[in-house]
Short mmCIF file of C-alpha atoms and ligand atoms in Angstrom, two decimals:
data_model
loop_
_atom_site.label_atom_id
_atom_site.label_comp_id
_atom_site.label_asym_id
_atom_site.label_seq_id
_atom_site.Cartn_x
_atom_site.Cartn_y
_atom_site.Cartn_z
CA MET A 1 -118.73 -71.66 -152.94
CA ALA A 2 -117.06 -73.98 -150.45
CA GLU A 3 -113.84 -72.56 -149.17
CA THR A 4 -110.88 -74.94 -149.24
CA GLU A 5 -108.37 -74.73 -146.45
CA GLN A 6 -105.01 -73.19 -147.33
CA HIS A 7 -102.00 -75.44 -147.55
CA ARG A 8 -99.35 -74.79 -144.95
CA ALA A 9 -95.76 -75.97 -144.76
CA GLY A 10 -92.79 -75.27 -142.57
CA PHE A 11 -89.84 -76.50 -140.58
CA VAL A 12 -89.74 -77.39 -136.90
CA ALA A 13 -86.36 -77.90 -135.24
CA LEU A 14 -86.15 -80.24 -132.25
CA ILE A 15 -83.34 -79.15 -129.98
CA GLY A 16 -82.18 -80.09 -126.51
CA GLU A 17 -79.49 -81.77 -124.48
CA PRO A 18 -78.17 -85.13 -125.63
CA ASN A 19 -80.60 -87.92 -124.67
CA ALA A 20 -83.60 -85.59 -124.24
CA GLY A 21 -85.66 -87.73 -126.63
CA LYS A 22 -85.51 -85.64 -129.82
CA SER A 23 -85.10 -88.59 -132.17
CA THR A 24 -87.79 -90.56 -130.34
CA LEU A 25 -90.17 -87.63 -130.81
CA LEU A 26 -89.31 -87.29 -134.50
CA ASN A 27 -90.03 -90.99 -135.07
CA GLN A 28 -93.28 -90.74 -133.11
CA MET A 29 -94.42 -87.72 -135.14
CA VAL A 30 -93.56 -89.35 -138.47
CA GLY A 31 -94.84 -92.79 -137.46
CA ALA A 32 -91.71 -94.55 -138.68
CA LYS A 33 -88.22 -95.08 -137.41
CA ILE A 34 -86.04 -92.78 -139.44
CA SER A 35 -83.69 -91.48 -136.75
CA ILE A 36 -81.74 -93.84 -134.53
CA VAL A 37 -82.34 -93.95 -130.78
CA THR A 38 -80.18 -95.28 -127.96
CA HIS A 39 -80.01 -94.80 -124.20
CA LYS A 40 -76.59 -93.18 -124.65
CA VAL A 41 -75.85 -89.49 -125.15
CA GLN A 42 -74.74 -88.04 -128.50
CA THR A 43 -76.44 -90.64 -130.64
CA THR A 44 -77.57 -88.34 -133.44
CA ARG A 45 -74.68 -86.77 -135.33
CA THR A 46 -76.36 -84.77 -138.05
CA ARG A 47 -79.67 -83.15 -139.01
CA ILE A 48 -82.33 -85.66 -139.95
CA ARG A 49 -85.52 -84.49 -141.65
CA GLY A 50 -88.77 -86.33 -141.04
CA ILE A 51 -92.04 -85.26 -142.61
CA CYS A 52 -95.58 -85.49 -141.33
CA MET A 53 -98.99 -84.18 -142.38
CA ASP A 54 -101.61 -82.71 -140.10
CA GLY A 55 -104.72 -81.80 -142.09
CA GLN A 56 -103.57 -79.41 -144.79
CA ALA A 57 -100.29 -78.66 -143.03
CA GLN A 58 -96.99 -80.32 -143.82
CA ILE A 59 -94.55 -80.23 -140.93
CA VAL A 60 -90.92 -80.98 -141.65
CA PHE A 61 -89.29 -81.97 -138.37
CA VAL A 62 -85.57 -81.48 -138.13
CA ASP A 63 -83.95 -83.78 -135.59
CA THR A 64 -80.64 -82.33 -134.46
CA PRO A 65 -77.62 -83.56 -132.50
CA GLY A 66 -77.82 -82.77 -128.80
CA LEU A 67 -76.39 -79.47 -127.61
CA PHE A 68 -73.48 -79.83 -125.21
CA ARG A 69 -70.08 -78.35 -124.62
CA PRO A 70 -68.01 -79.56 -127.59
CA ARG A 71 -64.50 -80.90 -127.19
CA ARG A 72 -63.52 -82.73 -130.35
CA ARG A 73 -63.82 -81.58 -133.95
CA LEU A 74 -66.75 -83.97 -134.45
CA ASP A 75 -68.49 -82.50 -131.38
CA ARG A 76 -68.11 -79.00 -132.76
CA ALA A 77 -69.51 -80.01 -136.14
CA MET A 78 -72.47 -81.68 -134.41
CA VAL A 79 -73.27 -78.68 -132.24
CA ALA A 80 -72.92 -76.34 -135.22
CA ALA A 81 -75.36 -78.54 -137.18
CA ALA A 82 -77.83 -78.39 -134.30
CA TRP A 83 -77.76 -74.59 -134.01
CA GLY A 84 -77.93 -74.32 -137.81
CA GLY A 85 -81.10 -76.41 -137.78
CA ALA A 86 -82.60 -74.19 -135.11
CA THR A 87 -81.93 -70.86 -136.76
CA ASP A 88 -83.36 -72.06 -140.11
CA ALA A 89 -86.63 -73.30 -138.61
CA ASP A 90 -90.06 -71.64 -138.49
CA VAL A 91 -90.60 -72.95 -134.97
CA ILE A 92 -88.17 -74.40 -132.45
CA VAL A 93 -89.17 -77.01 -129.89
CA LEU A 94 -86.84 -77.27 -126.92
CA LEU A 95 -87.07 -80.71 -125.32
CA ILE A 96 -86.12 -81.18 -121.72
CA GLU A 97 -86.34 -84.24 -119.48
CA ALA A 98 -89.02 -84.08 -116.78
CA HIS A 99 -86.98 -86.00 -114.21
CA ARG A 100 -83.84 -83.90 -114.73
CA GLY A 101 -85.48 -80.51 -114.91
CA LEU A 102 -83.66 -77.25 -115.53
CA THR A 103 -80.12 -78.59 -115.63
CA GLU A 104 -76.97 -76.59 -116.26
CA GLY A 105 -77.03 -77.84 -119.83
CA VAL A 106 -80.60 -76.63 -120.34
CA ALA A 107 -79.69 -73.25 -118.83
CA SER A 108 -76.83 -72.87 -121.28
CA ILE A 109 -79.10 -73.78 -124.23
CA ILE A 110 -81.52 -71.06 -123.07
CA GLU A 111 -78.62 -68.61 -123.05
CA GLY A 112 -77.79 -69.76 -126.59
CA LEU A 113 -81.39 -69.17 -127.67
CA LYS A 114 -81.31 -65.64 -126.31
CA ASP A 115 -78.09 -64.91 -128.19
CA ARG A 116 -78.81 -66.56 -131.50
CA ILE A 117 -82.50 -66.61 -132.21
CA PRO A 118 -84.05 -63.58 -133.86
CA GLN A 119 -86.90 -61.78 -132.10
CA GLY A 120 -90.22 -63.15 -133.20
CA GLN A 121 -89.08 -66.72 -133.91
CA LYS A 122 -91.40 -68.93 -131.88
CA ILE A 123 -89.92 -71.31 -129.37
CA ALA A 124 -92.04 -73.90 -127.62
CA LEU A 125 -91.09 -76.03 -124.65
CA ALA A 126 -91.75 -79.77 -124.52
CA ILE A 127 -91.23 -81.37 -121.14
CA ASN A 128 -90.54 -84.98 -122.17
CA LYS A 129 -90.48 -88.30 -120.31
CA ILE A 130 -93.46 -87.32 -118.13
CA ASP A 131 -93.99 -91.06 -117.62
CA ARG A 132 -90.98 -90.93 -115.30
CA VAL A 133 -92.29 -88.37 -112.79
CA LYS A 134 -95.29 -87.62 -110.62
CA ALA A 135 -97.77 -85.09 -112.03
CA GLU A 136 -97.25 -82.69 -109.08
CA SER A 137 -93.62 -82.05 -109.94
CA LEU A 138 -94.48 -81.01 -113.51
CA LEU A 139 -96.28 -77.84 -112.60
CA ALA A 140 -93.33 -76.54 -110.57
CA LEU A 141 -90.95 -77.35 -113.41
CA ALA A 142 -93.18 -75.62 -115.97
CA GLN A 143 -93.20 -72.51 -113.77
CA GLU A 144 -89.45 -72.59 -113.31
CA MET A 145 -88.97 -72.89 -117.08
CA SER A 146 -91.33 -70.08 -117.95
CA ALA A 147 -89.47 -67.83 -115.53
CA ALA A 148 -86.26 -68.68 -117.38
CA PHE A 149 -87.55 -68.00 -120.90
CA PRO A 150 -90.73 -66.67 -122.55
CA PHE A 151 -91.77 -69.87 -124.35
CA ALA A 152 -94.66 -69.44 -126.78
CA GLU A 153 -96.29 -72.57 -125.36
CA THR A 154 -95.47 -75.44 -123.00
CA PHE A 155 -96.35 -79.09 -123.66
CA MET A 156 -96.05 -82.11 -121.40
CA ILE A 157 -95.24 -85.18 -123.43
CA SER A 158 -93.96 -88.70 -123.46
CA ALA A 159 -92.27 -89.06 -126.83
CA GLU A 160 -91.87 -92.78 -126.25
CA ARG A 161 -95.46 -93.55 -125.29
CA GLY A 162 -97.01 -90.87 -127.46
CA HIS A 163 -98.72 -88.90 -124.67
CA GLY A 164 -99.29 -85.28 -125.62
CA VAL A 165 -97.68 -85.75 -129.01
CA GLU A 166 -100.86 -85.19 -131.08
CA LYS A 167 -101.59 -81.98 -129.21
CA LEU A 168 -98.10 -80.69 -129.91
CA LYS A 169 -98.46 -81.68 -133.58
CA HIS A 170 -101.77 -79.79 -133.97
CA TRP A 171 -100.34 -76.69 -132.39
CA LEU A 172 -97.29 -76.81 -134.65
CA ALA A 173 -99.51 -77.34 -137.71
CA GLY A 174 -101.33 -74.11 -136.90
CA GLU A 175 -98.00 -72.29 -136.63
CA MET A 176 -96.79 -73.34 -140.08
CA PRO A 177 -96.77 -70.53 -142.66
CA GLU A 178 -99.27 -70.69 -145.49
CA GLY A 179 -97.66 -72.05 -148.61
CA GLU A 180 -97.19 -75.06 -150.84
CA TRP A 181 -95.88 -78.34 -149.47
CA PHE A 182 -92.18 -79.05 -149.83
CA TYR A 183 -92.52 -82.80 -150.32
CA PRO A 184 -95.08 -85.25 -151.74
CA GLU A 185 -97.83 -85.92 -149.21
CA ASP A 186 -96.70 -89.51 -148.53
CA GLN A 187 -92.96 -88.88 -148.13
CA LEU A 188 -91.70 -89.60 -144.60
CA ALA A 189 -88.05 -88.66 -144.68
CA ASP A 190 -85.53 -86.57 -146.50
CA VAL A 191 -82.44 -88.61 -145.78
CA PRO A 192 -80.72 -90.82 -148.37
CA GLN A 193 -81.54 -94.52 -147.82
CA ARG A 194 -77.86 -95.41 -147.72
CA GLN A 195 -77.36 -92.98 -144.85
CA ILE A 196 -80.28 -94.40 -142.86
CA ALA A 197 -78.88 -97.90 -143.46
CA ALA A 198 -75.48 -96.79 -142.12
CA GLU A 199 -77.15 -95.16 -139.13
CA ILE A 200 -79.03 -98.37 -138.30
CA THR A 201 -75.75 -100.26 -138.16
CA ARG A 202 -74.24 -97.51 -136.00
CA GLU A 203 -77.23 -97.84 -133.66
CA LYS A 204 -76.55 -101.57 -133.21
CA LEU A 205 -72.85 -100.89 -132.61
CA THR A 206 -73.67 -98.20 -130.06
CA LEU A 207 -76.08 -100.48 -128.21
CA ARG A 208 -73.60 -103.33 -128.16
CA LEU A 209 -70.25 -101.65 -127.45
CA HIS A 210 -69.18 -99.95 -124.26
CA GLU A 211 -67.76 -96.66 -123.07
CA GLU A 212 -65.90 -94.53 -125.61
CA LEU A 213 -65.90 -96.96 -128.49
CA PRO A 214 -69.23 -95.90 -130.09
CA TYR A 215 -67.96 -92.32 -130.22
CA GLN A 216 -64.79 -93.36 -131.99
CA LEU A 217 -66.35 -95.15 -134.92
CA THR A 218 -68.39 -94.25 -137.95
CA VAL A 219 -70.28 -96.32 -140.51
CA GLU A 220 -70.52 -95.68 -144.24
CA THR A 221 -72.55 -97.45 -146.89
CA GLU A 222 -70.07 -98.33 -149.60
CA LYS A 223 -72.29 -100.15 -152.10
CA TRP A 224 -76.03 -100.55 -152.63
CA GLU A 225 -77.10 -103.03 -155.22
CA ASP A 226 -80.76 -103.78 -155.97
CA LYS A 227 -80.86 -107.31 -157.36
CA PRO A 228 -83.23 -108.64 -160.04
CA ASP A 229 -84.71 -111.07 -157.46
CA GLY A 230 -86.01 -108.11 -155.42
CA THR A 231 -83.36 -108.27 -152.70
CA THR A 232 -80.67 -105.69 -152.00
CA ARG A 233 -76.99 -106.23 -151.32
CA ILE A 234 -75.54 -103.58 -149.03
CA ASP A 235 -71.84 -103.27 -148.23
CA GLN A 236 -70.82 -101.10 -145.33
CA ILE A 237 -67.53 -100.09 -143.77
CA ILE A 238 -67.11 -99.52 -140.06
CA TYR A 239 -64.20 -97.15 -139.50
CA VAL A 240 -62.51 -97.47 -136.11
CA ALA A 241 -59.64 -95.43 -134.73
CA ARG A 242 -57.42 -98.18 -133.34
CA ASP A 243 -56.33 -101.75 -133.94
CA GLY A 244 -57.62 -102.74 -130.52
CA HIS A 245 -61.04 -101.39 -131.41
CA LYS A 246 -61.19 -103.60 -134.47
CA GLY A 247 -60.69 -106.67 -132.30
CA ILE A 248 -63.48 -105.60 -129.96
CA VAL A 249 -65.91 -104.89 -132.82
CA LEU A 250 -65.17 -108.28 -134.37
CA GLY A 251 -65.33 -110.15 -131.05
CA ASP A 252 -64.19 -113.70 -130.37
CA GLY A 253 -64.33 -115.65 -133.61
CA GLY A 254 -66.24 -112.77 -135.21
CA GLU A 255 -69.21 -113.35 -132.89
CA THR A 256 -69.82 -109.68 -132.00
CA ILE A 257 -69.86 -108.36 -135.56
CA LYS A 258 -72.08 -111.27 -136.57
CA GLN A 259 -74.70 -110.35 -133.98
CA ILE A 260 -74.49 -106.65 -134.87
CA GLY A 261 -74.85 -107.52 -138.55
CA THR A 262 -77.92 -109.66 -137.93
CA ALA A 263 -79.64 -106.99 -135.83
CA ALA A 264 -78.83 -104.30 -138.42
CA ARG A 265 -79.95 -106.46 -141.34
CA ILE A 266 -83.35 -107.10 -139.74
CA ASP A 267 -83.99 -103.37 -139.20
CA ILE A 268 -82.67 -102.33 -142.61
CA SER A 269 -84.89 -104.96 -144.28
CA GLU A 270 -87.86 -103.61 -142.39
CA PHE A 271 -86.97 -100.08 -143.40
CA VAL A 272 -86.62 -100.82 -147.14
CA GLY A 273 -89.51 -103.30 -147.12
CA HIS A 274 -87.71 -106.32 -148.58
CA LYS A 275 -84.92 -108.80 -147.98
CA VAL A 276 -81.43 -107.38 -147.56
CA HIS A 277 -78.00 -109.01 -147.59
CA LEU A 278 -75.67 -106.96 -145.42
CA PHE A 279 -71.89 -107.21 -145.57
CA LEU A 280 -69.86 -105.43 -142.91
CA GLN A 281 -66.16 -104.73 -143.02
CA VAL A 282 -64.11 -103.14 -140.22
CA LYS A 283 -61.26 -100.83 -141.18
CA VAL A 284 -58.74 -99.18 -138.89
CA ARG A 285 -58.39 -95.53 -139.78
CA PRO A 286 -56.56 -93.74 -136.95
CA ASN A 287 -57.35 -90.30 -138.33
CA TRP A 288 -60.94 -90.64 -139.47
CA LEU A 289 -62.08 -88.01 -136.98
CA GLU A 290 -59.90 -85.51 -138.84
CA GLU A 291 -60.91 -86.43 -142.39
CA PRO A 292 -63.23 -84.07 -144.32
CA GLU A 293 -64.67 -86.97 -146.38
CA ARG A 294 -65.99 -88.66 -143.25
CA TYR A 295 -67.86 -85.48 -142.28
CA ALA A 296 -69.25 -85.04 -145.80
CA GLU A 297 -70.58 -88.61 -145.69
CA MET A 298 -72.36 -87.83 -142.40
CA GLY A 299 -73.79 -84.61 -143.82
CA LEU A 300 -71.70 -82.45 -141.50
CA GLU A 301 -69.59 -79.44 -142.25
CA PHE A 302 -65.88 -79.93 -141.73
CA LYS A 303 -64.37 -76.86 -140.16
CA ASP A 304 -60.68 -76.14 -140.50
CA GLY A 305 -58.68 -75.27 -137.45
CA ASN A 306 -57.29 -76.93 -134.38
CA PRO A 307 -59.65 -79.76 -133.45
CA GLU A 308 -59.16 -79.10 -129.75
CA SER A 309 -59.86 -75.37 -129.94
N1 GTP B 1 -89.12 -93.00 -120.16
C1 GTP B 1 -89.01 -92.38 -121.32
N2 GTP B 1 -87.89 -92.51 -122.05
C2 GTP B 1 -87.81 -91.85 -123.22
C3 GTP B 1 -88.85 -91.02 -123.69
N3 GTP B 1 -88.46 -90.48 -124.87
C4 GTP B 1 -87.23 -90.96 -125.12
N4 GTP B 1 -86.84 -91.79 -124.14
C5 GTP B 1 -85.56 -92.54 -124.05
O1 GTP B 1 -84.50 -91.62 -123.92
C6 GTP B 1 -83.31 -92.13 -124.54
C7 GTP B 1 -82.76 -91.13 -125.53
O2 GTP B 1 -83.65 -90.96 -126.60
P1 GTP B 1 -83.21 -90.32 -127.99
O3 GTP B 1 -84.45 -90.11 -128.78
O4 GTP B 1 -82.09 -91.10 -128.61
O5 GTP B 1 -82.64 -88.92 -127.47
P2 GTP B 1 -81.96 -87.75 -128.33
O6 GTP B 1 -82.40 -86.46 -127.72
O7 GTP B 1 -82.24 -87.93 -129.78
O8 GTP B 1 -80.42 -87.99 -128.01
P3 GTP B 1 -79.10 -87.54 -128.87
O9 GTP B 1 -79.29 -87.99 -130.28
O10 GTP B 1 -78.00 -88.26 -128.17
O11 GTP B 1 -78.98 -86.05 -128.73
C8 GTP B 1 -83.73 -93.46 -125.20
O12 GTP B 1 -83.36 -94.50 -124.35
C9 GTP B 1 -85.24 -93.32 -125.31
O13 GTP B 1 -85.89 -94.57 -125.31
C10 GTP B 1 -90.04 -90.90 -122.90
O14 GTP B 1 -91.01 -90.22 -123.23
N5 GTP B 1 -90.04 -91.60 -121.72
MG1 MG B 2 -80.99 -88.21 -131.33
#
């Protein structure tokens, strides 16, 4: 009798400093863009689940916000979401940047791992962005990292170009516990479409706007209407904290918001697979960073208490 291979399924948390390339790696693993990516830090605000198959193993990747020293209430909710994702996972992958090495931020994440992660939970290291450094420097960094923490395995990858990603995927597949799959075989993400659509618009805003502004706005999908002609009408609200910010988001004669809307509409259409009509509205909401509803919409937990503490 031919023996059939056991199904496996589990969760892999991607953690690391802001900008390490976690979302890029998630998208590369899944083969679709489900988590937004920018060159700026603190792009991802909540846990995003992407799903991929490797043979008979289903790996659910959990992209998390970067780990950093939180200041605002939103920062604290993001960091709490990231650690929550890590402690729930079967395997943790810590991403670091090859050209930055063992930074202070990485050292403090390693301290966090020692404090929070139960004995026996496997933690792998992925040295990312290897396309940015010479091969010689990688060996020294790998040695430095393994002296700092007993990683189960170390991988050298370029999340953007895909180098080393298959090897990491196969290893993770073998680490998944035996058991039934959590999702249908062809499902790629476990994030509501309306949230991904809002994130795409936030990505365009973040790419286009400077300095603090991207951190002081949020985007929500207000209405999603699938039309009989096969198109979808999507209405979104961009909440900003100040009047002045509204003017900047709109731009001269509405030029900035128009360009952002076009870029977002193209990506959202690609994501849903058909034509989309996108309507953006900017609202000033001085206190949105202190409103529980805004956190719920992002999938974050709102914690009571002094936001600065
Ligand atoms: N050169 C190079 N750049 C990369 C690589 N992987 C990611 N990047 C870039 O690094 C930047 C940050 O990538 P993200 O995937 O948004 O990083 P993140 O860890 O999700 O960041 P946060 O969500 O802010 O925590 C983007 O500009 C990516 O294009 C890589 O392998 N090589
Ligand atoms: Mg990210």
